[in-house]
mmCIF file of C-alpha atoms in Angstrom:
data_model
loop_
_atom_site.group_PDB
_atom_site.id
_atom_site.type_symbol
_atom_site.label_atom_id
_atom_site.label_comp_id
_atom_site.label_asym_id
_atom_site.label_seq_id
_atom_site.Cartn_x
_atom_site.Cartn_y
_atom_site.Cartn_z
ATOM 1 C CA ALA A 1 100.978 137.722 60.895
ATOM 2 C CA VAL A 2 102.383 134.370 62.159
ATOM 3 C CA VAL A 3 105.634 133.126 60.463
ATOM 4 C CA SER A 4 106.224 129.529 60.976
ATOM 5 C CA THR A 5 109.969 128.548 61.261
ATOM 6 C CA GLN A 6 111.820 125.158 61.098
ATOM 7 C CA SER A 7 115.069 124.364 62.449
ATOM 8 C CA THR A 8 117.959 123.142 60.097
ATOM 9 C CA GLY A 9 117.772 119.713 61.700
ATOM 10 C CA GLU A 10 114.133 119.358 60.837
ATOM 11 C CA LEU A 11 114.813 120.458 57.157
ATOM 12 C CA ASN A 12 117.691 118.043 56.920
ATOM 13 C CA HIS A 13 115.504 115.282 58.265
ATOM 14 C CA GLN A 14 112.811 116.064 55.729
ATOM 15 C CA GLN A 15 115.422 116.169 52.754
ATOM 16 C CA HIS A 16 116.831 112.812 53.722
ATOM 17 C CA SER A 17 113.678 110.917 54.927
ATOM 18 C CA PRO A 18 112.746 107.662 53.316
ATOM 19 C CA SER A 19 109.655 109.197 51.734
ATOM 20 C CA ASN A 20 111.619 111.799 50.155
ATOM 21 C CA ASN A 21 114.081 109.023 48.807
ATOM 22 C CA ILE A 22 111.203 107.109 47.380
ATOM 23 C CA ILE A 23 109.897 110.241 45.673
ATOM 24 C CA HIS A 24 113.274 111.026 44.234
ATOM 25 C CA SER A 25 113.721 107.454 43.006
ATOM 26 C CA THR A 26 110.183 107.404 41.410
ATOM 27 C CA SER A 27 110.943 110.671 39.733
ATOM 28 C CA THR A 28 114.198 109.260 38.359
ATOM 29 C CA MET A 29 112.414 106.254 37.100
ATOM 30 C CA GLU A 30 109.881 108.533 35.374
ATOM 31 C CA ALA A 31 112.569 110.595 33.790
ATOM 32 C CA VAL A 32 114.282 107.492 32.264
ATOM 33 C CA LYS A 33 110.953 106.361 30.958
ATOM 34 C CA GLU A 34 110.438 109.676 29.274
ATOM 35 C CA ILE A 35 113.677 109.226 27.616
ATOM 36 C CA VAL A 36 113.349 105.548 26.501
ATOM 37 C CA GLY A 37 109.516 105.455 26.181
ATOM 38 C CA LYS A 38 106.818 104.681 28.682
ATOM 39 C CA ASP A 39 106.216 101.359 26.942
ATOM 40 C CA VAL A 40 109.865 100.228 27.070
ATOM 41 C CA ASP A 41 110.589 97.304 29.725
ATOM 42 C CA LEU A 42 113.279 98.771 31.735
ATOM 43 C CA GLY A 43 114.165 95.305 32.934
ATOM 44 C CA LEU A 44 114.652 94.295 29.419
ATOM 45 C CA VAL A 45 116.845 97.269 28.639
ATOM 46 C CA ILE A 46 119.122 96.517 31.644
ATOM 47 C CA SER A 47 119.192 92.866 30.574
ATOM 48 C CA LYS A 48 120.402 93.796 27.213
ATOM 49 C CA ILE A 49 123.072 96.215 28.516
ATOM 50 C CA LEU A 50 124.244 93.395 30.896
ATOM 51 C CA GLY A 51 124.159 90.775 28.196
ATOM 52 C CA TYR A 52 126.408 92.833 25.680
ATOM 53 C CA ALA A 53 128.697 93.985 28.577
ATOM 54 C CA ILE A 54 129.104 90.245 29.407
ATOM 55 C CA ILE A 55 130.121 89.558 25.730
ATOM 56 C CA VAL A 56 132.533 92.456 25.524
ATOM 57 C CA GLY A 57 134.121 91.206 28.906
ATOM 58 C CA SER A 58 134.331 87.717 27.594
ATOM 59 C CA PHE A 59 136.868 88.816 25.062
ATOM 60 C CA ILE A 60 139.327 89.133 27.881
ATOM 61 C CA VAL A 61 138.029 86.950 30.697
ATOM 62 C CA LYS A 62 140.641 84.375 30.257
ATOM 63 C CA VAL A 63 143.361 86.774 29.178
ATOM 64 C CA PRO A 64 144.689 87.192 32.866
ATOM 65 C CA GLN A 65 144.885 83.363 33.102
ATOM 66 C CA ILE A 66 146.899 83.196 29.785
ATOM 67 C CA VAL A 67 149.241 86.127 30.752
ATOM 68 C CA LYS A 68 149.857 84.463 34.199
ATOM 69 C CA ILE A 69 150.753 81.103 32.534
ATOM 70 C CA LEU A 70 153.095 82.779 29.999
ATOM 71 C CA ASN A 71 154.767 85.029 32.745
ATOM 72 C CA ASN A 72 155.379 82.121 35.211
ATOM 73 C CA ARG A 73 156.103 79.564 32.490
ATOM 74 C CA SER A 74 153.893 77.150 34.537
ATOM 75 C CA VAL A 75 150.444 75.456 34.469
ATOM 76 C CA ALA A 76 150.725 73.974 38.019
ATOM 77 C CA GLY A 77 147.389 73.498 39.503
ATOM 78 C CA LEU A 78 145.361 73.890 36.218
ATOM 79 C CA SER A 79 143.077 71.075 35.355
ATOM 80 C CA ALA A 80 143.051 70.118 31.681
ATOM 81 C CA VAL A 81 140.029 67.837 32.273
ATOM 82 C CA SER A 82 138.110 70.712 33.790
ATOM 83 C CA LEU A 83 138.849 72.876 30.605
ATOM 84 C CA ILE A 84 138.132 70.137 28.173
ATOM 85 C CA ILE A 85 134.568 69.427 29.950
ATOM 86 C CA GLU A 86 134.007 73.160 29.995
ATOM 87 C CA LEU A 87 134.842 73.613 26.240
ATOM 88 C CA ILE A 88 132.328 70.873 25.328
ATOM 89 C CA GLY A 89 129.719 72.729 27.646
ATOM 90 C CA PHE A 90 130.256 76.072 25.979
ATOM 91 C CA THR A 91 130.153 74.460 22.615
ATOM 92 C CA ASN A 92 126.750 72.696 23.380
ATOM 93 C CA SER A 93 125.286 75.946 24.968
ATOM 94 C CA PHE A 94 126.315 78.113 21.900
ATOM 95 C CA SER A 95 124.954 75.738 19.367
ATOM 96 C CA TYR A 96 121.737 75.134 21.183
ATOM 97 C CA SER A 97 121.054 78.950 21.702
ATOM 98 C CA TYR A 98 122.065 79.854 18.193
ATOM 99 C CA LEU A 99 119.890 77.215 16.595
ATOM 100 C CA LYS A 100 116.918 78.145 18.860
ATOM 101 C CA GLY A 101 117.290 81.803 17.808
ATOM 102 C CA PHE A 102 117.742 83.168 21.262
ATOM 103 C CA PRO A 103 119.020 86.800 21.414
ATOM 104 C CA VAL A 104 122.837 86.993 20.857
ATOM 105 C CA SER A 105 123.184 89.084 24.014
ATOM 106 C CA THR A 106 122.132 86.017 26.000
ATOM 107 C CA TYR A 107 124.732 83.538 24.955
ATOM 108 C CA GLY A 108 127.438 85.280 22.682
ATOM 109 C CA GLU A 109 130.332 84.827 25.416
ATOM 110 C CA ASN A 110 130.029 81.135 24.896
ATOM 111 C CA LEU A 111 132.053 81.448 21.609
ATOM 112 C CA THR A 112 134.777 83.741 22.836
ATOM 113 C CA ILE A 113 135.333 81.893 26.123
ATOM 114 C CA ALA A 114 135.527 78.585 24.148
ATOM 115 C CA VAL A 115 138.337 80.005 21.912
ATOM 116 C CA GLN A 116 140.205 81.133 24.928
ATOM 117 C CA ASN A 117 139.915 77.803 26.653
ATOM 118 C CA MET A 118 141.386 76.197 23.505
ATOM 119 C CA ILE A 119 144.532 78.540 23.934
ATOM 120 C CA ILE A 120 144.676 77.625 27.601
ATOM 121 C CA LEU A 121 144.577 73.869 26.820
ATOM 122 C CA TYR A 122 147.201 74.275 24.262
ATOM 123 C CA LEU A 123 149.540 76.045 26.757
ATOM 124 C CA ILE A 124 148.759 73.173 29.362
ATOM 125 C CA PHE A 125 149.616 70.357 26.677
ATOM 126 C CA SER A 126 152.659 72.334 25.501
ATOM 127 C CA TYR A 127 154.184 73.030 29.060
ATOM 128 C CA ARG A 128 153.597 69.326 30.002
ATOM 129 C CA LYS A 129 155.068 68.199 26.726
ATOM 130 C CA ALA A 130 151.963 66.407 25.591
ATOM 131 C CA ILE A 131 151.734 67.840 21.993
ATOM 132 C CA ASN A 132 151.503 64.487 20.102
ATOM 133 C CA GLY A 133 149.137 62.473 17.822
ATOM 134 C CA LYS A 134 146.620 62.033 20.572
ATOM 135 C CA PHE A 135 146.406 65.808 21.048
ATOM 136 C CA PHE A 136 145.887 66.493 17.345
ATOM 137 C CA LEU A 137 143.339 63.686 17.162
ATOM 138 C CA GLY A 138 141.393 65.328 20.082
ATOM 139 C CA ILE A 139 141.423 68.616 18.159
ATOM 140 C CA ALA A 140 140.070 66.829 14.972
ATOM 141 C CA LEU A 141 137.250 65.145 16.887
ATOM 142 C CA TYR A 142 136.214 68.285 18.658
ATOM 143 C CA LEU A 143 135.990 70.365 15.505
ATOM 144 C CA ALA A 144 133.898 67.623 13.857
ATOM 145 C CA TYR A 145 131.641 67.595 16.916
ATOM 146 C CA ALA A 146 131.379 71.389 16.941
ATOM 147 C CA PHE A 147 130.466 71.516 13.144
ATOM 148 C CA ALA A 148 127.910 68.929 13.486
ATOM 149 C CA LEU A 149 126.224 70.923 16.277
ATOM 150 C CA VAL A 150 126.367 74.405 14.717
ATOM 151 C CA SER A 151 125.541 73.246 11.109
ATOM 152 C CA GLY A 152 122.205 71.809 12.564
ATOM 153 C CA LYS A 153 122.975 68.348 11.416
ATOM 154 C CA VAL A 154 122.000 67.053 14.939
ATOM 155 C CA PRO A 155 118.287 66.470 15.502
ATOM 156 C CA PHE A 156 116.680 68.927 18.022
ATOM 157 C CA SER A 157 115.651 66.135 20.219
ATOM 158 C CA VAL A 158 119.294 65.381 20.724
ATOM 159 C CA MET A 159 120.302 69.166 21.127
ATOM 160 C CA ASP A 160 117.626 69.403 23.881
ATOM 161 C CA LEU A 161 119.240 66.302 25.650
ATOM 162 C CA LEU A 162 122.684 67.874 25.410
ATOM 163 C CA GLN A 163 121.404 70.920 26.948
ATOM 164 C CA ILE A 164 120.067 68.967 29.870
ATOM 165 C CA ILE A 165 123.530 67.211 29.958
ATOM 166 C CA ASN A 166 125.097 70.621 30.161
ATOM 167 C CA VAL A 167 123.949 71.095 33.830
ATOM 168 C CA PRO A 168 125.949 68.110 35.230
ATOM 169 C CA LEU A 169 128.653 68.701 32.523
ATOM 170 C CA PHE A 170 129.470 72.253 33.761
ATOM 171 C CA SER A 171 129.271 70.990 37.315
ATOM 172 C CA ILE A 172 131.808 68.126 36.568
ATOM 173 C CA SER A 173 134.033 70.754 34.757
ATOM 174 C CA LYS A 174 134.361 72.797 38.011
ATOM 175 C CA ILE A 175 134.756 69.874 40.557
ATOM 176 C CA PRO A 176 138.235 68.567 39.494
ATOM 177 C CA GLN A 177 139.693 72.143 39.799
ATOM 178 C CA ILE A 178 137.822 72.754 43.074
ATOM 179 C CA PHE A 179 138.955 69.286 44.600
ATOM 180 C CA SER A 180 142.524 69.998 43.263
ATOM 181 C CA ASN A 181 142.592 73.352 45.148
ATOM 182 C CA PHE A 182 141.164 71.926 48.232
ATOM 183 C CA LYS A 183 143.563 68.950 48.297
ATOM 184 C CA ALA A 184 146.583 71.094 47.895
ATOM 185 C CA HIS A 185 145.354 74.054 49.917
ATOM 186 C CA ASN A 186 146.654 75.974 46.828
ATOM 187 C CA VAL A 187 145.179 77.475 43.657
ATOM 188 C CA GLY A 188 148.239 76.988 41.635
ATOM 189 C CA GLN A 189 148.399 79.396 38.613
ATOM 190 C CA LEU A 190 144.661 80.268 38.725
ATOM 191 C CA ALA A 191 144.217 83.886 38.046
ATOM 192 C CA PHE A 192 142.238 85.933 40.544
ATOM 193 C CA LEU A 193 140.768 88.409 37.817
ATOM 194 C CA THR A 194 139.666 85.450 35.476
ATOM 195 C CA ILE A 195 137.684 83.841 38.401
ATOM 196 C CA LEU A 196 136.273 87.256 39.537
ATOM 197 C CA MET A 197 135.080 88.215 36.035
ATOM 198 C CA THR A 198 133.584 84.557 35.559
ATOM 199 C CA PHE A 199 131.867 84.713 38.806
ATOM 200 C CA GLY A 200 130.511 88.329 38.131
ATOM 201 C CA GLY A 201 129.385 87.346 34.659
ATOM 202 C CA ASN A 202 127.545 84.258 35.892
ATOM 203 C CA CYS A 203 125.571 86.469 38.380
ATOM 204 C CA ALA A 204 124.611 88.772 35.374
ATOM 205 C CA ARG A 205 123.655 85.631 33.382
ATOM 206 C CA VAL A 206 121.074 84.453 36.000
ATOM 207 C CA PHE A 207 119.311 87.835 35.533
ATOM 208 C CA THR A 208 119.405 88.087 31.686
ATOM 209 C CA THR A 209 118.236 84.345 31.426
ATOM 210 C CA LEU A 210 115.428 85.088 33.789
ATOM 211 C CA LYS A 211 114.451 88.135 31.700
ATOM 212 C CA GLU A 212 115.086 86.963 28.154
ATOM 213 C CA VAL A 213 115.264 83.200 27.761
ATOM 214 C CA ASP A 214 112.304 80.796 28.525
ATOM 215 C CA SER A 215 114.441 77.838 29.406
ATOM 216 C CA PRO A 216 114.344 76.298 32.869
ATOM 217 C CA VAL A 217 117.225 74.092 31.946
ATOM 218 C CA ILE A 218 119.567 77.139 30.925
ATOM 219 C CA LEU A 219 118.518 78.753 34.192
ATOM 220 C CA ILE A 220 119.445 75.800 36.330
ATOM 221 C CA GLY A 221 122.694 75.547 34.506
ATOM 222 C CA PHE A 222 123.596 79.119 35.328
ATOM 223 C CA LEU A 223 122.563 78.639 39.011
ATOM 224 C CA VAL A 224 124.615 75.715 39.511
ATOM 225 C CA GLY A 225 127.486 77.457 37.819
ATOM 226 C CA LEU A 226 127.092 80.481 40.121
ATOM 227 C CA VAL A 227 127.489 78.172 43.173
ATOM 228 C CA LEU A 228 130.554 76.373 41.826
ATOM 229 C CA ASN A 229 132.135 79.529 40.604
ATOM 230 C CA GLY A 230 131.453 81.130 43.940
ATOM 231 C CA ILE A 231 133.427 78.264 45.616
ATOM 232 C CA LEU A 232 136.284 78.898 43.294
ATOM 233 C CA PHE A 233 136.231 82.486 43.961
ATOM 234 C CA LEU A 234 136.394 81.840 47.708
ATOM 235 C CA GLN A 235 139.297 79.468 47.223
ATOM 236 C CA VAL A 236 141.156 82.151 45.313
ATOM 237 C CA LEU A 237 140.561 84.447 48.153
ATOM 238 C CA LEU A 238 141.599 81.918 50.704
ATOM 239 C CA TYR A 239 144.376 79.868 49.335
ATOM 240 C CA PRO A 240 147.674 81.049 48.182
ATOM 241 C CA GLY A 241 148.969 80.591 44.482
ATOM 242 C CA ALA A 242 151.854 78.489 43.155
ATOM 243 C CA PRO A 243 155.266 80.078 42.910
ATOM 244 C CA SER A 244 156.310 80.871 39.290
ATOM 245 C CA LEU A 245 159.027 78.850 37.474
ATOM 246 C CA ALA A 246 161.383 81.792 37.764
ATOM 247 C CA THR A 247 160.840 81.965 41.412
ATOM 248 C CA LYS A 248 161.558 78.253 42.023
ATOM 249 C CA THR A 249 164.765 78.509 39.873
ATOM 250 C CA ILE A 250 166.022 81.580 42.051
ATOM 251 C CA LYS A 251 165.309 79.397 45.305
ATOM 252 C CA THR A 252 167.227 76.441 43.957
ATOM 253 C CA ARG A 253 170.361 78.416 43.337
#
């Protein structure tokens, strides 16, 4: 009888060959389909998981920024204009998606981030000693605007227009901050974790929008946001931050 033998190297080559990896991946996908059902769209499942993960993460996405402001007692380098425009954009997006009946997993973070933006805006105006009548008037006008949108009192033709406006609006909201960083070669009190989570969430939102939302306008908005948040992310990596108020005090002693 003839016994065929294979060297250890040949066996290892077969175990790690591309064809074996493909077979293994196929088997894994089939196993997953057996668990969730063969008719289930795995892409949709992934999109749902990503969407809800974004919403959970959105509860703390701006917390590092808030903590950094409080710890350093400084809002240096932060653009109030950028945050106000961004707040209006988030309000438009939430209202539009809510009234259109889109899945909550595709837009829920708009509400939580808007609330955190309001906290940061309060801190900015507070540290700049600008809590005055104009500040409270601005709050009243914003609340009236938000209520009019969410309550459905604004015609859908106007809502559609606002959603189109959101694309340049979000672009404009990032540009003052990007320009300020570039001009100063410094990112001030911008928090690395906040920018990182925003950029990562933006990447995931492009996928969930492609999978679950039939709206080219919303997709374009996320793509534009991806580019601009990517620029901010690079600036945080390349430029130093501003020293805290405590550090400045020590240096002047």
